[in-house]
Short mmCIF file of C-alpha atoms and ligand atoms in Angstrom, two decimals:
data_model
loop_
_atom_site.label_atom_id
_atom_site.label_comp_id
_atom_site.label_asym_id
_atom_site.label_seq_id
_atom_site.Cartn_x
_atom_site.Cartn_y
_atom_site.Cartn_z
CA UNK A 1 11.89 -30.12 -11.73
CA UNK A 2 11.78 -26.76 -9.94
CA UNK A 3 8.67 -24.97 -10.70
CA UNK A 4 9.32 -21.96 -13.13
CA UNK A 5 9.00 -18.50 -11.96
CA UNK A 6 6.81 -16.01 -13.70
CA UNK A 7 8.78 -13.19 -14.94
CA UNK A 8 7.01 -9.79 -14.23
CA UNK A 9 7.16 -6.33 -15.15
CA UNK A 10 5.59 -4.15 -12.29
CA UNK A 11 4.03 -0.92 -13.56
CA UNK A 12 3.18 1.00 -10.56
CA UNK A 13 2.46 4.58 -9.08
CA UNK A 14 3.43 3.55 -5.67
CA UNK A 15 1.26 4.82 -2.95
CA UNK A 16 0.46 2.77 0.15
CA UNK A 17 -1.30 -0.34 -1.39
CA UNK A 18 1.21 -0.43 -4.35
CA UNK A 19 4.14 -0.49 -1.83
CA UNK A 20 2.47 -3.25 0.18
CA UNK A 21 1.90 -5.16 -3.05
CA UNK A 22 5.63 -4.73 -4.00
CA UNK A 23 6.60 -5.98 -0.57
CA UNK A 24 4.33 -9.19 -1.24
CA UNK A 25 6.03 -9.54 -4.76
CA UNK A 26 9.61 -9.32 -3.27
CA UNK A 27 8.54 -12.09 -0.81
CA UNK A 28 7.03 -14.36 -3.50
CA UNK A 29 9.20 -17.09 -4.87
CA UNK A 30 6.68 -17.69 -7.69
CA UNK A 31 7.70 -14.59 -9.41
CA UNK A 32 10.86 -13.14 -10.92
CA UNK A 33 10.71 -9.23 -10.93
CA UNK A 34 12.34 -7.91 -14.16
CA UNK A 35 11.50 -4.28 -13.71
CA UNK A 36 9.52 -1.77 -11.82
CA UNK A 37 8.23 0.97 -14.05
CA UNK A 38 6.95 3.90 -12.15
CA UNK A 39 4.57 6.57 -13.31
CA UNK A 40 2.35 9.38 -12.20
CA UNK A 41 -0.86 8.41 -10.38
CA UNK A 42 -1.22 8.13 -6.78
CA UNK A 43 1.67 10.68 -6.50
CA UNK A 44 3.92 12.31 -8.82
CA UNK A 45 6.61 10.35 -10.81
CA UNK A 46 9.56 11.59 -8.73
CA UNK A 47 7.99 10.49 -5.43
CA UNK A 48 6.89 7.23 -7.02
CA UNK A 49 10.56 6.57 -7.91
CA UNK A 50 11.80 7.61 -4.41
CA UNK A 51 9.15 5.25 -2.88
CA UNK A 52 10.65 2.20 -4.41
CA UNK A 53 14.08 3.21 -3.34
CA UNK A 54 12.63 3.74 0.26
CA UNK A 55 11.30 0.49 0.29
CA UNK A 56 14.58 -1.13 -0.71
CA UNK A 57 16.39 0.94 1.97
CA UNK A 58 13.91 -0.15 4.55
CA UNK A 59 14.66 -3.75 3.55
CA UNK A 60 18.25 -3.42 3.51
CA UNK A 61 18.24 -2.00 7.11
CA UNK A 62 15.90 -4.77 8.09
CA UNK A 63 18.25 -7.59 6.82
CA UNK A 64 21.27 -5.78 8.31
CA UNK A 65 19.54 -6.45 11.68
CA UNK A 66 17.76 -9.63 10.88
CA UNK A 67 19.70 -11.68 8.44
CA UNK A 68 17.56 -14.79 9.03
CA UNK A 69 14.67 -12.96 7.42
CA UNK A 70 16.60 -12.77 4.01
CA UNK A 71 15.04 -16.00 2.75
CA UNK A 72 11.73 -14.70 3.21
CA UNK A 73 12.20 -12.14 0.46
CA UNK A 74 13.79 -14.22 -2.51
CA UNK A 75 13.23 -11.41 -4.95
CA UNK A 76 15.27 -8.87 -3.03
CA UNK A 77 18.34 -10.90 -3.68
CA UNK A 78 17.84 -11.97 -7.27
CA UNK A 79 20.99 -12.61 -9.32
CA UNK A 80 19.69 -10.18 -12.10
CA UNK A 81 18.87 -6.85 -10.65
CA UNK A 82 15.27 -5.57 -11.49
CA UNK A 83 15.42 -2.41 -13.58
CA UNK A 84 13.88 0.80 -12.06
CA UNK A 85 12.76 3.08 -14.63
CA UNK A 86 10.51 5.98 -15.20
CA UNK A 87 7.38 5.50 -17.13
CA UNK A 88 4.86 8.21 -18.00
CA UNK A 89 4.47 11.50 -15.90
CA UNK A 90 0.97 12.23 -17.14
CA UNK A 91 -2.06 10.74 -19.09
CA UNK A 92 -2.11 10.37 -22.89
CA UNK A 93 -4.68 13.31 -23.11
CA UNK A 94 -6.63 15.27 -20.50
CA UNK A 95 -5.82 16.79 -17.25
CA UNK A 96 -3.21 15.38 -14.76
CA UNK A 97 -4.73 13.97 -11.56
CA UNK A 98 -3.17 12.25 -8.69
CA UNK A 99 -4.65 10.74 -5.55
CA UNK A 100 -2.43 12.74 -3.07
CA UNK A 101 -5.51 13.38 -0.94
CA UNK A 102 -5.45 9.70 -0.01
CA UNK A 103 -1.81 8.64 -0.35
CA UNK A 104 -0.23 11.93 0.83
CA UNK A 105 1.96 14.27 -1.26
CA UNK A 106 4.77 11.87 -1.28
CA UNK A 107 2.47 8.81 -2.03
CA UNK A 108 3.14 7.30 1.50
CA UNK A 109 1.03 9.31 3.79
CA UNK A 110 3.46 12.19 4.24
CA UNK A 111 6.37 9.94 5.65
CA UNK A 112 8.88 12.19 3.87
CA UNK A 113 8.00 14.88 6.44
CA UNK A 114 6.98 12.87 9.56
CA UNK A 115 9.71 10.20 9.20
CA UNK A 116 12.86 11.79 7.61
CA UNK A 117 14.83 8.82 8.92
CA UNK A 118 13.24 6.82 6.15
CA UNK A 119 14.20 9.30 3.40
CA UNK A 120 16.68 7.80 0.86
CA UNK A 121 20.31 8.63 1.51
CA UNK A 122 22.99 8.24 -1.19
CA UNK A 123 22.26 6.48 -4.59
CA UNK A 124 19.20 7.57 -6.51
CA UNK A 125 20.37 8.64 -9.99
CA UNK A 126 20.14 6.58 -13.07
CA UNK A 127 23.52 5.10 -13.96
CA UNK A 128 24.73 5.01 -10.35
CA UNK A 129 25.30 1.53 -8.92
CA UNK A 130 22.60 0.36 -6.52
CA UNK A 131 23.18 -2.98 -4.68
CA UNK A 132 19.89 -4.43 -5.68
CA UNK A 133 18.38 -2.27 -8.51
CA UNK A 134 19.55 -1.38 -11.95
CA UNK A 135 18.86 2.27 -12.06
CA UNK A 136 18.22 2.93 -15.78
CA UNK A 137 18.04 6.18 -17.54
CA UNK A 138 15.95 4.64 -20.29
CA UNK A 139 12.25 5.30 -20.59
CA UNK A 140 10.10 2.78 -18.89
CA UNK A 141 8.21 2.36 -22.21
CA UNK A 142 11.66 1.29 -23.96
CA UNK A 143 12.73 -0.84 -20.99
CA UNK A 144 9.55 -2.81 -21.06
CA UNK A 145 9.56 -3.29 -24.80
CA UNK A 146 13.22 -4.47 -24.64
CA UNK A 147 12.26 -7.09 -21.93
CA UNK A 148 9.34 -8.29 -24.06
CA UNK A 149 11.56 -8.43 -27.13
CA UNK A 150 14.43 -10.33 -25.44
CA UNK A 151 12.69 -12.69 -22.89
CA UNK A 152 11.00 -15.81 -24.20
CA UNK A 153 7.87 -15.23 -26.10
CA UNK A 154 4.47 -15.01 -24.06
CA UNK A 155 6.41 -15.62 -20.72
CA UNK A 156 6.06 -12.13 -19.06
CA UNK A 157 3.25 -11.03 -16.94
CA UNK A 158 2.80 -7.30 -16.91
CA UNK A 159 1.37 -6.31 -13.71
CA UNK A 160 -0.46 -2.89 -14.03
CA UNK A 161 -1.05 -1.30 -10.57
CA UNK A 162 -1.48 2.29 -11.86
CA UNK A 163 -2.72 4.14 -14.76
CA UNK A 164 -2.32 2.33 -18.07
CA UNK A 165 -0.49 5.14 -19.83
CA UNK A 166 2.90 3.39 -20.04
CA UNK A 167 1.17 0.30 -21.71
CA UNK A 168 -0.75 2.36 -24.07
CA UNK A 169 2.61 4.07 -25.07
CA UNK A 170 4.28 0.68 -25.65
CA UNK A 171 1.33 -0.22 -27.87
CA UNK A 172 1.72 2.91 -29.85
CA UNK A 173 5.36 2.30 -30.35
CA UNK A 174 5.33 -1.34 -31.12
CA UNK A 175 1.83 -3.02 -31.07
CA UNK A 176 2.93 -6.05 -33.05
CA UNK A 177 5.72 -6.79 -30.40
CA UNK A 178 3.31 -6.47 -27.61
CA UNK A 179 0.63 -8.46 -29.11
CA UNK A 180 3.06 -11.17 -30.30
CA UNK A 181 5.07 -11.72 -27.49
CA UNK A 182 3.74 -10.42 -24.17
CA UNK A 183 2.46 -13.27 -21.85
CA UNK A 184 -0.46 -11.49 -20.17
CA UNK A 185 -1.56 -8.18 -18.51
CA UNK A 186 -2.94 -8.46 -15.08
CA UNK A 187 -4.64 -5.00 -14.23
CA UNK A 188 -6.02 -3.46 -11.14
CA UNK A 189 -8.65 -0.87 -12.46
CA UNK A 190 -12.17 -0.03 -13.03
CA UNK A 191 -15.54 -0.23 -11.27
CA UNK A 192 -18.17 -2.28 -12.88
CA UNK A 193 -21.22 -2.62 -10.64
CA UNK A 194 -19.99 -0.79 -7.55
CA UNK A 195 -19.39 2.88 -6.92
CA UNK A 196 -16.03 4.27 -7.87
CA UNK A 197 -13.36 5.35 -5.46
CA UNK A 198 -12.35 8.68 -7.04
CA UNK A 199 -15.69 9.94 -8.13
CA UNK A 200 -19.10 8.48 -7.66
CA UNK A 201 -18.68 6.39 -10.85
CA UNK A 202 -14.86 5.96 -11.47
CA UNK A 203 -11.99 4.08 -10.02
CA UNK A 204 -8.81 5.91 -9.68
CA UNK A 205 -6.46 4.23 -12.23
CA UNK A 206 -9.05 4.32 -15.09
CA UNK A 207 -10.02 7.91 -13.97
CA UNK A 208 -6.34 8.98 -14.11
CA UNK A 209 -5.97 7.97 -17.84
CA UNK A 210 -9.32 6.92 -19.58
CA UNK A 211 -7.71 7.59 -22.82
CA UNK A 212 -5.16 4.68 -22.32
CA UNK A 213 -7.99 2.32 -21.18
CA UNK A 214 -9.94 3.35 -24.37
CA UNK A 215 -6.90 2.63 -26.52
CA UNK A 216 -6.06 -0.63 -24.87
CA UNK A 217 -9.39 -2.21 -24.31
CA UNK A 218 -12.00 -0.97 -26.55
CA UNK A 219 -11.66 -1.90 -30.22
CA UNK A 220 -13.17 -0.12 -33.11
CA UNK A 221 -12.94 -0.54 -36.84
CA UNK A 222 -9.87 1.47 -36.98
CA UNK A 223 -7.89 0.10 -34.14
CA UNK A 224 -7.52 -2.99 -32.12
CA UNK A 225 -5.86 -2.86 -28.68
CA UNK A 226 -4.43 -5.50 -26.33
CA UNK A 227 -5.40 -9.19 -27.06
CA UNK A 228 -8.11 -9.44 -24.79
CA UNK A 229 -7.76 -13.22 -24.27
CA UNK A 230 -4.47 -12.28 -22.25
CA UNK A 231 -5.88 -9.47 -20.34
CA UNK A 232 -7.06 -9.98 -16.80
CA UNK A 233 -8.93 -7.12 -14.95
CA UNK A 234 -9.35 -6.80 -11.33
CA UNK A 235 -12.00 -4.05 -10.70
CA UNK A 236 -12.97 -2.55 -7.39
CA UNK A 237 -15.94 -5.01 -7.46
CA UNK A 238 -13.56 -7.71 -6.49
CA UNK A 239 -10.61 -6.04 -4.89
CA UNK A 240 -12.59 -3.99 -2.24
CA UNK A 241 -13.80 -6.85 -0.15
CA UNK A 242 -10.14 -7.82 0.46
CA UNK A 243 -8.95 -5.88 3.42
CA UNK A 244 -6.17 -5.72 6.06
CA UNK A 245 -7.86 -4.85 9.30
CA UNK A 246 -5.72 -2.41 11.08
CA UNK A 247 -6.73 -4.05 14.57
CA UNK A 248 -5.09 -7.22 13.18
CA UNK A 249 -2.11 -5.39 12.03
CA UNK A 250 -1.76 -3.87 15.53
CA UNK A 251 -2.30 -7.17 17.31
CA UNK A 252 -0.05 -9.33 15.10
CA UNK A 253 2.63 -6.99 13.84
CA UNK A 254 3.06 -3.66 15.64
CA UNK A 255 1.58 -3.38 19.17
CA UNK A 256 2.24 0.34 19.28
CA UNK A 257 0.69 1.09 15.97
CA UNK A 258 -1.72 4.01 16.25
CA UNK A 259 -2.02 7.04 13.97
CA UNK A 260 -0.01 9.86 12.56
CA UNK A 261 -0.84 11.78 15.73
CA UNK A 262 1.43 9.15 17.57
CA UNK A 263 3.98 8.50 14.73
CA UNK A 264 5.89 5.25 14.64
CA UNK A 265 9.11 5.17 16.47
CA UNK A 266 11.97 3.12 15.04
CA UNK A 267 13.36 2.38 18.39
CA UNK A 268 13.06 -1.21 19.36
CA UNK A 269 10.99 -2.07 16.32
CA UNK A 270 11.94 -4.19 13.34
CA UNK A 271 12.99 -1.85 10.58
CA UNK A 272 10.43 -3.24 8.19
CA UNK A 273 7.54 -2.87 10.73
CA UNK A 274 8.69 0.65 11.18
CA UNK A 275 8.58 1.51 7.65
CA UNK A 276 5.19 -0.04 7.00
CA UNK A 277 3.62 1.41 10.30
CA UNK A 278 5.01 4.77 9.13
CA UNK A 279 2.90 4.94 6.04
CA UNK A 280 -0.23 2.87 7.34
CA UNK A 281 -0.74 5.10 10.23
CA UNK A 282 -1.88 7.84 7.92
CA UNK A 283 -3.84 5.45 5.89
CA UNK A 284 -5.64 4.28 8.98
CA UNK A 285 -6.75 7.90 9.81
CA UNK A 286 -8.16 8.48 6.41
CA UNK A 287 -9.96 5.09 6.30
CA UNK A 288 -11.55 5.80 9.75
CA UNK A 289 -12.87 8.96 8.17
CA UNK A 290 -14.54 6.64 5.73
CA UNK A 291 -15.96 4.51 8.67
CA UNK A 292 -13.72 1.62 8.03
CA UNK A 293 -10.73 0.48 10.27
CA UNK A 294 -8.97 -1.43 7.59
CA UNK A 295 -6.87 -0.80 4.32
CA UNK A 296 -8.40 -2.01 1.03
CA UNK A 297 -5.87 -4.44 -0.65
CA UNK A 298 -6.58 -3.47 -4.29
CA UNK A 299 -3.06 -3.69 -5.78
CA UNK A 300 -2.22 -6.70 -3.48
CA UNK A 301 -5.06 -8.71 -5.04
CA UNK A 302 -3.72 -8.00 -8.40
CA UNK A 303 -0.18 -9.21 -7.45
CA UNK A 304 -1.63 -12.21 -5.80
CA UNK A 305 -3.46 -13.00 -8.99
CA UNK A 306 -0.22 -12.80 -10.96
CA UNK A 307 1.47 -15.15 -8.48
CA UNK A 308 -1.42 -17.71 -8.78
CA UNK A 309 -2.12 -17.51 -12.50
CA UNK A 310 0.88 -17.70 -14.74
CA UNK A 311 0.38 -16.71 -18.51
CA UNK A 312 -0.83 -19.45 -20.87
CA UNK A 313 -2.78 -21.45 -18.40
CA UNK A 314 -6.42 -21.37 -17.34
CA UNK A 315 -7.13 -19.78 -13.85
CA UNK A 316 -6.06 -21.81 -11.05
CA UNK A 317 -8.42 -23.16 -8.33
CA UNK A 318 -10.44 -20.60 -6.53
CA UNK A 319 -10.25 -18.08 -9.20
CA UNK A 320 -13.21 -17.20 -11.36
CA UNK A 321 -13.71 -14.68 -14.09
CA UNK A 322 -16.46 -13.45 -16.53
CA UNK A 323 -16.16 -11.50 -19.64
CA UNK A 324 -17.75 -8.12 -19.47
CA UNK A 325 -18.63 -5.73 -22.15
CA UNK A 326 -18.13 -2.07 -21.60
CA UNK A 327 -16.71 1.10 -22.95
CA UNK A 328 -15.09 4.12 -21.05
CA UNK A 329 -16.04 7.63 -20.81
CA UNK A 330 -13.02 9.75 -21.22
CA UNK A 331 -14.29 13.46 -20.95
CA UNK A 332 -17.64 13.36 -19.25
CA UNK A 333 -18.66 16.30 -17.19
CA UNK A 334 -19.15 14.16 -14.25
CA UNK A 335 -18.28 10.70 -15.62
CA UNK A 336 -14.68 10.60 -16.69
CA UNK A 337 -13.35 7.18 -16.23
CA UNK A 338 -16.69 5.67 -15.69
CA UNK A 339 -17.11 2.23 -17.37
CA UNK A 340 -20.30 2.29 -19.34
CA UNK A 341 -21.35 -1.43 -19.03
CA UNK A 342 -23.30 -2.75 -21.76
CA UNK A 343 -25.91 -5.10 -20.13
CA UNK A 344 -28.19 -5.33 -23.09
CA UNK A 345 -27.13 -8.87 -23.93
CA UNK A 346 -26.67 -9.81 -20.33
CA UNK A 347 -29.49 -11.93 -19.26
CA UNK A 348 -28.53 -11.71 -15.58
CA UNK A 349 -28.99 -8.00 -15.72
CA UNK A 350 -32.81 -8.40 -15.82
CA UNK A 351 -34.70 -11.18 -14.25
CA UNK A 352 -38.50 -10.69 -14.90
CA UNK A 353 -40.26 -13.15 -12.70
CA UNK A 354 -37.18 -14.23 -10.90
CA UNK A 355 -37.01 -14.88 -7.31
CA UNK A 356 -35.85 -11.58 -5.83
CA UNK A 357 -34.85 -13.20 -2.56
CA UNK A 358 -32.51 -15.54 -4.25
CA UNK A 359 -30.96 -12.90 -6.52
CA UNK A 360 -30.45 -10.61 -3.41
CA UNK A 361 -28.62 -13.38 -1.55
CA UNK A 362 -26.26 -14.00 -4.45
CA UNK A 363 -25.53 -10.27 -4.63
CA UNK A 364 -24.73 -10.10 -1.06
CA UNK A 365 -22.50 -12.98 -1.35
CA UNK A 366 -20.51 -11.03 -3.77
CA UNK A 367 -20.64 -8.00 -1.50
CA UNK A 368 -22.98 -6.01 -3.87
CA UNK A 369 -25.21 -3.71 -1.70
CA UNK A 370 -28.04 -2.83 -3.93
CA UNK A 371 -30.93 -0.68 -2.82
CA UNK A 372 -34.35 -2.13 -2.25
CA UNK A 373 -36.01 -0.02 -4.97
CA UNK A 374 -34.48 -1.57 -8.00
CA UNK A 375 -36.92 -2.80 -10.55
CA UNK A 376 -36.33 -6.21 -12.04
CA UNK A 377 -38.74 -5.71 -14.87
CA UNK A 378 -37.28 -5.67 -18.27
CA UNK A 379 -37.33 -2.24 -19.66
CA UNK A 380 -38.53 -1.54 -23.23
CA UNK A 381 -35.58 -1.17 -25.55
CA UNK A 382 -35.50 2.28 -27.33
CA UNK A 383 -33.42 2.19 -30.61
CA UNK A 384 -31.97 5.48 -31.54
CA UNK A 385 -32.25 6.05 -35.20
CA UNK A 386 -28.93 5.78 -36.85
CA UNK A 387 -27.78 7.11 -40.20
CA UNK A 388 -25.37 4.36 -40.65
CA UNK A 389 -26.02 0.66 -40.77
CA UNK A 390 -26.33 -1.11 -37.32
CA UNK A 391 -23.05 -2.96 -37.95
CA UNK A 392 -20.98 0.17 -37.67
CA UNK A 393 -21.60 0.53 -34.07
CA UNK A 394 -18.40 0.18 -32.38
CA UNK A 395 -18.30 -3.09 -30.60
CA UNK A 396 -16.70 -3.32 -27.16
CA UNK A 397 -15.04 -6.50 -26.84
CA UNK A 398 -15.40 -8.62 -23.59
CA UNK A 399 -12.89 -8.02 -21.03
CA UNK A 400 -12.06 -10.79 -18.58
CA UNK A 401 -12.84 -9.60 -15.17
CA UNK A 402 -12.13 -11.49 -12.03
CA UNK A 403 -15.29 -12.29 -10.13
CA UNK A 404 -13.95 -14.76 -7.45
CA UNK A 405 -10.69 -15.26 -5.76
CA UNK A 406 -9.75 -17.91 -3.16
CA UNK A 407 -10.96 -15.21 -0.51
CA UNK A 408 -10.00 -12.37 1.59
CA UNK A 409 -8.80 -14.57 4.58
CA UNK A 410 -6.46 -16.53 2.26
CA UNK A 411 -4.85 -13.30 0.97
CA UNK A 412 -4.56 -11.76 4.49
CA UNK A 413 -2.79 -14.87 5.76
CA UNK A 414 -0.51 -14.98 2.78
CA UNK A 415 0.29 -11.38 3.20
CA UNK A 416 0.92 -11.46 6.92
CA UNK A 417 3.06 -14.74 6.42
CA UNK A 418 5.21 -13.57 3.51
CA UNK A 419 5.77 -9.83 4.28
CA UNK A 420 5.88 -9.74 7.99
CA UNK A 421 6.62 -13.31 8.88
CA UNK A 422 3.68 -13.83 11.13
C1 LIG B 501 20.59 -2.17 -16.69
O1 LIG B 501 19.53 -2.09 -17.50
C2 LIG B 501 19.80 -1.70 -18.77
C3 LIG B 501 18.43 -1.38 -19.61
O2 LIG B 501 17.99 -0.23 -19.22
C4 LIG B 501 20.68 -2.80 -19.40
O3 LIG B 501 20.98 -2.45 -20.80
C5 LIG B 501 21.89 -3.07 -18.77
O4 LIG B 501 22.58 -4.08 -19.23
C6 LIG B 501 21.46 -3.37 -17.22
N1 LIG B 501 22.69 -3.37 -16.33
C7 LIG B 501 22.96 -4.34 -15.44
C8 LIG B 501 24.00 -4.24 -14.69
O5 LIG B 501 22.16 -5.31 -15.33
#
C-alpha cells in the first residue's frame, strides 16, 4: 500500500526562511499541498503573494532547463493545483508590524530591485489561469474553512509559518468546524526560555499578532480556543539551533555565492540556485552583523515537523515534546508578544540542592545559555490578595512544545538533498 500523503494548508508570510520551507514542502512526497494562504508578517501581503509566484516561476525556469529534476519536486506537478489565496493583511488588534528590516521590503532581501529578472511576468491576478496554481479571489479564511469542510475529517495539517491571524479568524467564523475536523496545527512561533528575535522577549510571529495567539491558545471561562491536543508549537527554543551554514551553501550549491555587494548572476547557474542565492545573499549580510554566518531554519523545522508527524499519531522517532503553561502579553509597554511562562508548578524550574553542574550540562545540551548568576533556590511564593475566589484565575492550558528533533544535521542533509539535489 502506498503511504498516504498528509494534506497541508500552508499559512505563510513568505520571507526568506518561509520560501526555503516552501521549497522543502514542494520537494516532499509525504505532503500534499492543498493551499498557500499568504498574509502580512515578514512583509506586506502583496509582496507575500508575489513571493509565492516568484518561487513557482523560478522552478518553472529550472525545470525547463533541467527536466530530470522534476521528480525531485513531486508537489510542483500535483494533479490538483494548490490554491493561492490572500489571508489577513493585519493583526486582529493593535499596530501592524512587519519584519522588513530582516527580510527586506519585498520579503526576499530586496531581490525585486536587485534581481528584476526574477520578478513575476504575466499571470498574477485571481481568476487567471496559472499552470500550477489555482489563483483564488476568495479570502484565505474561506478557502481554508472550505478545505477543512470538504476534506476527510481530521486529515489536514495546518502549517502556520506566520502570524496566527488567519487561523484566529477561521475560529471566529466557524470554531466548531475547525475543532471537529482539523487534523492538527503545526506552528512556528514564540520564545519560552530563550530571548526573542523581534524584541528582547518576543518572537516575531507571536509579536506580530499576540491577540490571535491569546484567542487560539489561552482558554478562559468565556472562551476556549483550539483543541490543544492537536496543536504543536515550535518555539525559537527548538528552531534556532537548526541552521544552514552559508559556507556549506557556498561549498555545495553555489561556489560564487557571496553577498548583495556581489549579487548572484544567472549566467551559467541553475535557475533554482540563482533564485535562492539572490535572496540568501542579503540574509547572509544581515546574519554576519549578528555574528553568525548561517541562516536559522525556523520555518523549515516546522515544515519538517509536519512531514514527519502526520495528524492523529504520536510523535515519530527522534521528536519529543513537553506541555508548557504560558499566557501571552498583548499590549505591554516593552513586552508585546512575550510568553509569560507559568513555572510555578514546574519542578524543574527550581532545584534546591540539585547538582548545578548536571543541570548546566543538560541546559547546554539543549542550547540554553544561562548566565552563571542564577539562583537555584526556591523563592518564597507571594500570593496577591484576590477579591474573587482562587478558582476564577484564568488557567492557561498546556501547549505542546517540541523540545527535541532528530537533529540539525539530519535536517540540513534533508534540505540539501531535497531542495538542491546535493
Ligand atoms: C480553485 O479554487 C476554488 C476555491 O477558491 C475552487 O472553487 C475551484 O474549483 C478551484 N479551481 C480549480 C481549477 O481547481
